[in-house]
Tab-separated table of C-alpha atoms and ligand atoms in Angstrom:
chain	number	residue	atom	x	y	z
F	30	MET	CA	21.290	17.747	38.376
F	31	LYS	CA	18.609	15.099	38.963
F	32	ARG	CA	19.690	11.467	39.103
F	33	ALA	CA	17.610	8.700	37.553
F	34	LEU	CA	18.115	4.939	37.845
F	35	ILE	CA	16.501	2.835	35.114
F	36	THR	CA	16.076	-0.918	35.512
F	37	GLY	CA	15.825	-2.553	32.084
F	38	ILE	CA	17.789	0.307	30.523
F	39	SER	CA	19.024	-1.876	27.658
F	40	GLY	CA	15.510	-2.694	26.436
F	41	GLN	CA	13.226	-0.785	24.108
F	42	ASP	CA	11.663	1.524	26.700
F	43	GLY	CA	14.801	1.870	28.812
F	44	SER	CA	16.918	3.039	25.902
F	45	TYR	CA	14.354	5.612	24.710
F	46	LEU	CA	13.904	6.837	28.280
F	47	ALA	CA	17.673	7.147	28.799
F	48	GLU	CA	17.941	9.313	25.685
F	49	TYR	CA	14.993	11.438	26.779
F	50	LEU	CA	16.287	11.998	30.337
F	51	LEU	CA	19.807	12.811	29.105
F	52	GLY	CA	18.202	15.429	26.853
F	53	LEU	CA	16.518	16.912	29.937
F	54	GLY	CA	19.882	17.167	31.697
F	55	TYR	CA	19.552	14.140	34.016
F	56	GLU	CA	22.435	12.050	35.290
F	57	VAL	CA	21.333	8.620	34.092
F	58	TRP	CA	22.179	5.306	35.760
F	59	GLY	CA	21.189	1.954	34.382
F	60	PHE	CA	20.702	-1.334	36.203
F	61	VAL	CA	21.556	-4.246	33.911
F	62	ARG	CA	21.802	-7.992	34.257
F	63	ARG	CA	24.613	-8.498	31.795
F	64	GLU	CA	25.916	-7.194	28.509
F	65	ALA	CA	22.821	-8.305	26.641
F	66	GLU	CA	22.561	-8.260	22.877
F	67	THR	CA	20.150	-5.339	23.155
F	68	MET	CA	22.940	-3.171	24.599
F	69	ARG	CA	23.270	-1.981	21.010
F	70	TRP	CA	20.292	0.345	21.541
F	71	LEU	CA	22.415	2.168	24.107
F	72	GLU	CA	25.354	2.633	21.760
F	73	PRO	CA	24.668	6.324	20.989
F	74	VAL	CA	24.464	7.211	24.708
F	75	HIS	CA	26.628	4.501	26.330
F	76	HIS	CA	29.422	6.958	27.174
F	77	ARG	CA	26.958	9.275	28.900
F	78	ILE	CA	25.373	6.778	31.303
F	79	GLU	CA	26.614	4.800	34.301
F	80	LEU	CA	25.822	1.096	34.556
F	81	VAL	CA	25.448	-0.992	37.700
F	82	TYR	CA	25.156	-4.751	37.461
F	83	GLY	CA	22.809	-7.161	39.155
F	84	ASP	CA	19.488	-8.932	38.993
F	85	LEU	CA	15.995	-7.936	40.158
F	86	ARG	CA	15.822	-11.314	41.936
F	87	ASP	CA	18.885	-10.444	44.007
F	88	GLY	CA	18.067	-7.835	46.658
F	89	GLU	CA	21.714	-7.342	47.588
F	90	SER	CA	22.686	-6.338	44.052
F	91	LEU	CA	19.757	-3.906	43.967
F	92	ALA	CA	20.810	-2.352	47.270
F	93	VAL	CA	24.393	-1.909	46.018
F	94	GLY	CA	23.171	-0.377	42.733
F	95	PHE	CA	20.839	1.925	44.606
F	96	GLN	CA	23.618	3.127	46.946
F	97	LYS	CA	25.852	3.939	43.987
F	98	ALA	CA	23.213	5.679	41.902
F	99	TRP	CA	21.462	7.335	44.902
F	100	PRO	CA	18.596	8.244	42.583
F	101	ASP	CA	15.944	10.933	42.817
F	102	GLU	CA	13.832	8.850	40.450
F	103	ILE	CA	13.685	5.116	39.676
F	104	TYR	CA	12.038	3.771	36.549
F	105	ASN	CA	11.359	0.061	37.014
F	106	LEU	CA	11.149	-1.135	33.422
F	107	ALA	CA	12.921	-4.479	33.751
F	108	GLY	CA	10.773	-7.554	33.707
F	109	GLN	CA	9.670	-10.751	32.100
F	110	VAL	CA	7.440	-9.157	29.482
F	111	PHE	CA	6.293	-11.928	27.162
F	112	VAL	CA	2.872	-13.445	27.885
F	113	PRO	CA	3.578	-16.999	26.516
F	114	THR	CA	6.811	-17.204	28.543
F	115	SER	CA	4.802	-16.419	31.664
F	116	TRP	CA	2.871	-19.679	31.123
F	117	ASP	CA	6.155	-21.618	30.834
F	118	PHE	CA	7.805	-19.870	33.801
F	119	PRO	CA	5.065	-18.447	36.050
F	120	ALA	CA	7.098	-18.523	39.264
F	121	GLU	CA	10.106	-16.849	37.666
F	122	THR	CA	7.788	-14.254	36.114
F	123	PHE	CA	6.467	-13.456	39.600
F	124	ASP	CA	9.891	-13.356	41.192
F	125	ILE	CA	11.127	-10.825	38.642
F	126	ASN	CA	7.979	-8.747	38.074
F	127	VAL	CA	6.635	-8.680	41.645
F	128	GLY	CA	9.630	-9.662	43.784
F	129	GLY	CA	11.923	-7.192	42.005
F	130	LEU	CA	9.561	-4.312	42.626
F	131	SER	CA	8.988	-5.269	46.255
F	132	ARG	CA	12.756	-5.323	46.832
F	133	LEU	CA	13.100	-1.870	45.275
F	134	LEU	CA	10.247	-0.401	47.327
F	135	GLN	CA	11.718	-1.778	50.524
F	136	ILE	CA	15.125	-0.277	49.732
F	137	ILE	CA	13.507	3.107	49.070
F	138	GLU	CA	11.469	2.955	52.251
F	139	ARG	CA	14.484	2.024	54.362
F	140	THR	CA	17.154	4.266	52.857
F	141	LYS	CA	15.822	7.212	50.849
F	142	ARG	CA	12.104	7.815	51.198
F	143	ASP	CA	12.019	10.797	48.845
F	144	THR	CA	13.057	8.716	45.810
F	145	ARG	CA	10.154	8.644	43.364
F	146	LEU	CA	9.365	5.353	41.639
F	147	TYR	CA	7.743	4.651	38.288
F	148	GLN	CA	6.412	1.127	37.832
F	149	ALA	CA	5.782	-0.268	34.348
F	150	SER	CA	2.214	-1.483	34.766
F	151	SER	CA	0.471	-2.894	31.717
F	152	SER	CA	-2.787	-3.027	29.791
F	153	GLU	CA	-2.546	-6.837	30.142
F	154	MET	CA	-3.878	-6.249	33.692
F	155	VAL	CA	-7.243	-5.310	32.204
F	156	GLY	CA	-8.059	-8.644	30.565
F	157	ASN	CA	-11.124	-8.788	28.350
F	158	TRP	CA	-13.118	-5.585	28.569
F	159	ASP	CA	-15.372	-4.110	25.908
F	160	GLY	CA	-14.446	-0.585	24.857
F	161	PRO	CA	-11.851	1.958	25.959
F	162	CYS	CA	-10.194	1.447	29.363
F	163	ASN	CA	-9.391	4.168	31.859
F	164	GLU	CA	-7.919	4.158	35.370
F	165	GLN	CA	-11.244	2.925	36.838
F	166	THR	CA	-11.729	-0.059	34.530
F	167	PRO	CA	-11.863	-3.303	36.559
F	168	LEU	CA	-8.673	-5.343	36.293
F	169	GLN	CA	-9.166	-9.009	35.416
F	170	PRO	CA	-5.955	-10.391	33.936
F	171	THR	CA	-5.967	-13.695	32.052
F	172	SER	CA	-2.292	-14.787	32.181
F	173	PRO	CA	0.439	-15.231	34.814
F	174	TYR	CA	2.100	-12.178	33.240
F	175	GLY	CA	-1.045	-10.058	33.657
F	176	ILE	CA	-1.505	-11.247	37.240
F	177	SER	CA	2.128	-10.471	38.092
F	178	LYS	CA	1.683	-6.954	36.708
F	179	LEU	CA	-1.523	-6.518	38.703
F	180	ALA	CA	0.178	-7.693	41.914
F	181	ALA	CA	2.996	-5.202	41.301
F	182	HIS	CA	0.467	-2.450	40.576
F	183	ARG	CA	-1.320	-3.124	43.876
F	184	LEU	CA	2.012	-3.125	45.678
F	185	VAL	CA	2.674	0.355	44.299
F	186	GLU	CA	-0.698	1.454	45.673
F	187	VAL	CA	-0.079	0.129	49.188
F	188	TYR	CA	3.317	1.862	49.312
F	189	GLN	CA	1.632	5.011	47.990
F	190	ALA	CA	-0.667	4.765	51.012
F	191	ARG	CA	2.434	4.486	53.252
F	192	GLY	CA	3.643	7.836	51.939
F	193	LEU	CA	6.037	6.905	49.123
F	194	PHE	CA	5.830	8.634	45.758
F	195	ALA	CA	5.247	5.561	43.611
F	196	VAL	CA	3.094	5.385	40.482
F	197	GLY	CA	1.972	2.695	38.048
F	198	GLY	CA	1.807	3.724	34.399
F	199	ILE	CA	-0.831	1.566	32.701
F	200	LEU	CA	0.778	1.601	29.290
F	201	PHE	CA	-0.944	-0.012	26.340
F	202	ASN	CA	1.182	-1.815	23.712
F	203	HIS	CA	4.017	0.378	22.519
F	204	GLU	CA	6.351	-0.634	19.746
F	205	SER	CA	9.331	0.612	17.753
F	206	PRO	CA	12.243	-0.702	15.689
F	207	ARG	CA	13.755	-1.665	19.077
F	208	ARG	CA	10.866	-3.972	20.009
F	209	GLY	CA	11.822	-7.551	20.898
F	210	PRO	CA	11.473	-9.871	17.871
F	211	GLU	CA	9.075	-12.215	19.721
F	212	MET	CA	6.338	-9.555	19.908
F	213	VAL	CA	3.921	-9.719	17.008
F	214	THR	CA	4.634	-6.312	15.434
F	215	ARG	CA	8.382	-6.783	15.155
F	216	LYS	CA	7.974	-10.432	14.195
F	217	ILE	CA	5.916	-9.218	11.220
F	218	THR	CA	8.143	-6.314	10.123
F	219	ARG	CA	11.287	-8.475	10.326
F	220	ALA	CA	9.628	-11.205	8.280
F	221	ALA	CA	8.515	-8.614	5.714
F	222	ALA	CA	12.121	-7.461	5.274
F	223	TRP	CA	13.341	-11.067	4.865
F	224	TRP	CA	10.677	-11.767	2.243
F	225	VAL	CA	11.692	-8.713	0.245
F	226	MET	CA	15.342	-9.891	0.415
F	227	GLY	CA	14.240	-13.184	-1.157
F	228	ASP	CA	13.437	-15.472	1.793
F	229	ARG	CA	10.008	-16.938	0.956
F	230	THR	CA	9.478	-18.806	4.247
F	231	LYS	CA	5.873	-18.475	5.369
F	232	LEU	CA	5.292	-16.280	8.403
F	233	LYS	CA	3.633	-18.366	11.131
F	234	LEU	CA	1.214	-16.461	13.339
F	235	GLY	CA	-1.608	-17.136	15.801
F	236	MET	CA	-4.809	-15.117	16.176
F	237	LEU	CA	-5.044	-12.520	13.387
F	238	GLU	CA	-8.288	-11.047	14.752
F	239	ALA	CA	-6.734	-10.001	18.112
F	240	ARG	CA	-6.700	-6.219	18.443
F	241	ARG	CA	-4.244	-3.986	20.284
F	242	ASP	CA	-3.822	-0.245	20.822
F	243	TRP	CA	-0.335	0.097	19.315
F	244	GLY	CA	1.626	3.320	19.833
F	245	PHE	CA	5.261	4.412	19.472
F	246	ALA	CA	7.474	3.661	22.512
F	247	GLY	CA	9.422	6.909	22.081
F	248	ASP	CA	6.202	8.800	22.842
F	249	TYR	CA	5.376	6.720	25.918
F	250	VAL	CA	8.602	7.423	27.824
F	251	ARG	CA	7.604	11.110	27.988
F	252	ALA	CA	4.500	10.068	29.912
F	253	MET	CA	6.595	8.005	32.361
F	254	HIS	CA	8.711	11.044	33.206
F	255	ALA	CA	5.702	13.372	33.440
F	256	MET	CA	4.035	11.047	35.982
F	257	LEU	CA	6.953	11.507	38.383
F	258	GLN	CA	6.780	15.320	38.124
F	259	GLN	CA	3.190	15.571	39.404
F	260	PRO	CA	2.354	17.091	42.810
F	261	VAL	CA	0.764	13.835	44.026
F	262	PRO	CA	1.377	10.219	42.971
F	263	LYS	CA	-1.358	8.891	40.701
F	264	ASN	CA	-1.703	6.076	38.173
F	265	TYR	CA	-2.367	6.926	34.537
F	266	VAL	CA	-3.510	5.056	31.434
F	267	VAL	CA	-1.402	5.773	28.345
F	268	GLY	CA	-2.364	4.765	24.802
F	269	THR	CA	-3.516	6.151	21.463
F	270	GLY	CA	-7.210	5.309	21.906
F	271	VAL	CA	-7.380	3.383	18.625
F	272	SER	CA	-7.064	-0.383	18.311
F	273	HIS	CA	-6.160	-2.416	15.222
F	274	SER	CA	-6.096	-6.138	14.543
F	275	VAL	CA	-2.996	-8.183	13.757
F	276	LYS	CA	-4.501	-8.527	10.260
F	277	ASP	CA	-4.714	-4.709	9.977
F	278	PHE	CA	-1.029	-4.587	10.922
F	279	LEU	CA	-0.147	-7.105	8.191
F	280	GLU	CA	-2.141	-5.130	5.615
F	281	GLU	CA	-0.479	-1.867	6.626
F	282	VAL	CA	2.937	-3.518	6.239
F	283	LEU	CA	2.049	-4.459	2.648
F	284	VAL	CA	0.964	-0.848	2.024
F	285	ALA	CA	4.236	0.458	3.489
F	286	LEU	CA	6.294	-1.912	1.310
F	287	LYS	CA	4.476	-0.643	-1.784
F	288	GLU	CA	4.903	3.009	-0.791
F	289	LEU	CA	8.609	2.424	-0.174
F	290	GLY	CA	9.037	1.020	-3.680
F	291	TYR	CA	9.140	-2.703	-2.788
F	292	GLY	CA	5.783	-3.546	-4.402
F	293	GLU	CA	7.367	-6.016	-6.842
F	294	SER	CA	9.252	-8.098	-4.280
F	295	ALA	CA	6.625	-7.843	-1.504
F	296	PRO	CA	4.158	-10.666	-0.796
F	297	LYS	CA	1.176	-10.395	-3.159
F	298	SER	CA	-1.328	-11.062	-0.380
F	299	ILE	CA	-1.584	-12.015	3.275
F	300	GLU	CA	-2.663	-15.521	2.167
F	301	GLU	CA	0.552	-15.981	0.190
F	302	TRP	CA	2.675	-14.739	3.081
F	303	VAL	CA	1.077	-15.926	6.331
F	304	GLU	CA	0.158	-19.313	7.746
F	305	ILE	CA	-1.856	-19.833	10.932
F	306	ASP	CA	0.067	-22.007	13.380
F	307	PRO	CA	-1.989	-23.219	16.368
F	308	HIS	CA	1.217	-23.146	18.399
F	309	PHE	CA	0.873	-19.332	18.523
F	310	LEU	CA	-2.760	-19.342	19.666
F	311	ARG	CA	-2.997	-18.366	23.346
F	312	PRO	CA	-4.904	-19.642	26.341
F	313	GLY	CA	-6.742	-16.680	27.858
F	314	GLU	CA	-6.343	-14.569	24.710
F	315	ILE	CA	-7.235	-10.907	25.205
F	316	HIS	CA	-9.301	-9.980	22.159
F	317	ASP	CA	-9.169	-6.201	22.161
F	318	LEU	CA	-7.331	-3.543	24.158
F	319	GLN	CA	-8.089	0.121	23.714
F	320	ALA	CA	-6.955	2.970	25.958
F	321	ASP	CA	-8.867	5.980	27.195
F	322	ALA	CA	-5.966	8.296	28.049
F	323	THR	CA	-8.101	11.344	28.867
F	324	LEU	CA	-6.520	11.781	32.313
F	325	ALA	CA	-2.967	11.653	30.909
F	326	ARG	CA	-3.921	14.136	28.204
F	327	ASN	CA	-5.495	16.553	30.696
F	328	GLU	CA	-3.079	16.291	33.620
F	329	LEU	CA	0.235	15.308	31.988
F	330	GLY	CA	-0.353	17.188	28.717
F	331	TRP	CA	0.606	13.936	26.983
F	332	GLN	CA	-0.265	13.010	23.446
F	333	PRO	CA	1.163	10.592	20.907
F	334	THR	CA	3.039	12.033	17.918
F	335	VAL	CA	3.117	8.864	15.789
F	336	ASP	CA	-0.064	7.197	14.480
F	337	PHE	CA	-0.580	3.574	13.447
F	338	LYS	CA	0.441	4.137	9.823
F	339	GLY	CA	3.541	6.095	10.872
F	340	LEU	CA	4.526	3.393	13.367
F	341	VAL	CA	4.246	0.564	10.833
F	342	ARG	CA	6.204	2.548	8.257
F	343	MET	CA	8.969	3.360	10.789
F	344	MET	CA	9.346	-0.305	11.775
F	345	VAL	CA	9.292	-1.588	8.196
F	346	GLU	CA	11.903	0.952	7.095
F	347	ALA	CA	14.212	0.060	9.994
F	348	ASP	CA	13.954	-3.693	9.335
F	349	LEU	CA	14.524	-3.189	5.616
F	350	ALA	CA	17.694	-1.239	6.417
F	351	GLY	CA	18.832	-3.954	8.867
F	352	GLY	CA	17.995	-6.665	6.323
F	353	ARG	CA	19.996	-4.929	3.587
F	354	GLU	CA	23.024	-4.743	5.903
F	355	ARG	CA	22.791	-8.461	6.766
F	356	HIS	CA	22.258	-9.353	3.121
F	357	ALA	CA	25.278	-7.304	2.007
F	358	ALA	CA	27.443	-8.862	4.719
F	359	SER	CA	26.551	-12.414	3.644
F	360	THR	CA	26.946	-12.123	-0.161
F	361	PRO	CA	30.082	-13.807	-1.645
F	362	GLN	CA	31.146	-10.445	-3.082
F	363	ALA	CA	31.117	-8.817	0.350
F	364	THR	CA	32.969	-11.799	1.812
F	365	SER	CA	35.703	-11.693	-0.812
F	366	ASN	CA	35.985	-7.926	-0.403
F	367	ARG	CA	36.618	-8.393	3.269
F	368	ALA	CA	39.125	-11.191	2.725
G	24	GDP	P1	0.913	-8.622	24.090
G	24	GDP	O1	-0.322	-7.832	23.834
G	24	GDP	O2	1.756	-8.037	25.180
G	24	GDP	O3	0.668	-10.064	24.317
G	24	GDP	O4	1.820	-8.432	22.758
G	24	GDP	P2	2.197	-9.432	21.574
G	24	GDP	O5	2.835	-8.611	20.514
G	24	GDP	O6	2.980	-10.618	22.058
G	24	GDP	O7	0.799	-9.988	21.051
G	24	GDP	C1	-0.188	-9.110	20.551
G	24	GDP	C2	-1.356	-9.924	19.992
G	24	GDP	O8	-0.927	-10.577	18.782
G	24	GDP	C3	-1.860	-11.036	20.909
G	24	GDP	O9	-3.253	-11.011	20.904
G	24	GDP	C4	-1.331	-12.313	20.268
G	24	GDP	O10	-2.167	-13.455	20.493
G	24	GDP	C5	-1.401	-11.908	18.797
G	24	GDP	N1	-0.545	-12.753	17.959
G	24	GDP	C6	-0.941	-13.455	16.865
G	24	GDP	N2	0.074	-14.165	16.377
G	24	GDP	C7	1.153	-13.919	17.171
G	24	GDP	C8	2.511	-14.377	17.145
G	24	GDP	O11	2.928	-15.164	16.318
G	24	GDP	N3	3.340	-13.883	18.122
G	24	GDP	C9	2.897	-12.990	19.055
G	24	GDP	N4	3.762	-12.520	19.966
G	24	GDP	N5	1.620	-12.576	19.107
G	24	GDP	C10	0.753	-13.021	18.177
């Protein structure tokens, strides 16, 4: 039985990957900082995984976790992932995103050189580039986050050259009902559910014209695994190949609400619902990101199973269900029933 250690197992990608690897018969270990709120995504599989505790900034805790898990494969998914936070805490972003990886690579090199490592590289490394991006596209990041991901990506390449099996998956934006609420997609679908439940607070957003190649996270974890099963280590771009604007996302949410039978209680228009707040405009904004995943399609046999419309619908449905639960729990009737 193969053993996998996932850093960031309690997050969106980590939890989908844990489920996928368990399904393949892996023994799954997770490296976690603490019992975070997101541990709820692990609820269905919690009893089937082993957790080790520590912090990517603390090499000793990584070494102890590594010794216990003794993994054949490591998926380094933990990180400081939010671009605006990287402007507030650039040094911390580097310590986690670059320092954490360098500590892991050193442990592998010193103790178990045949452990294969997957590094969560990111389309934010690309910066502003016109048209689809492949593995050869020049990397010109525009934020401390993007630069930290690029530094980590280069670190993977120098350890590759030293004979380790380490790869960087250049994943374009991937979302799901488990996405953090600060990211724009989930921020929008949560707000849509609140509106339908009667909360008419305006949704404050930044640049509506920014475009991203949004796919479903559950699809992307299959690509991570496939990269570690290749005969030689290589970096791959993963994405749907189609980009949409934040405005397109908002419009698709309104369509989904109508199709799900919430037309009456949904916002009548984007203008009624959304307000532009300069606070959410970004220095170094990346205007459009679009993947060319030809190599992943040809060599990994990877393709997405959920399109843009399907993704929006899935996220809206999940937030509506969550909203209904919260609403039911806070009504006086529900309170008196519980009393
Ligand atoms: P990113 O691509 O990793 O930065 O993912 P995000 O979901 O944080 O942002 C995607 C795009 O949405 C970026 O171009 C943001 O500038 C844009 N955007 C517009 N308004 C907002 C907002 O209120 N929050 C976030 N997170 N992004 C916003």
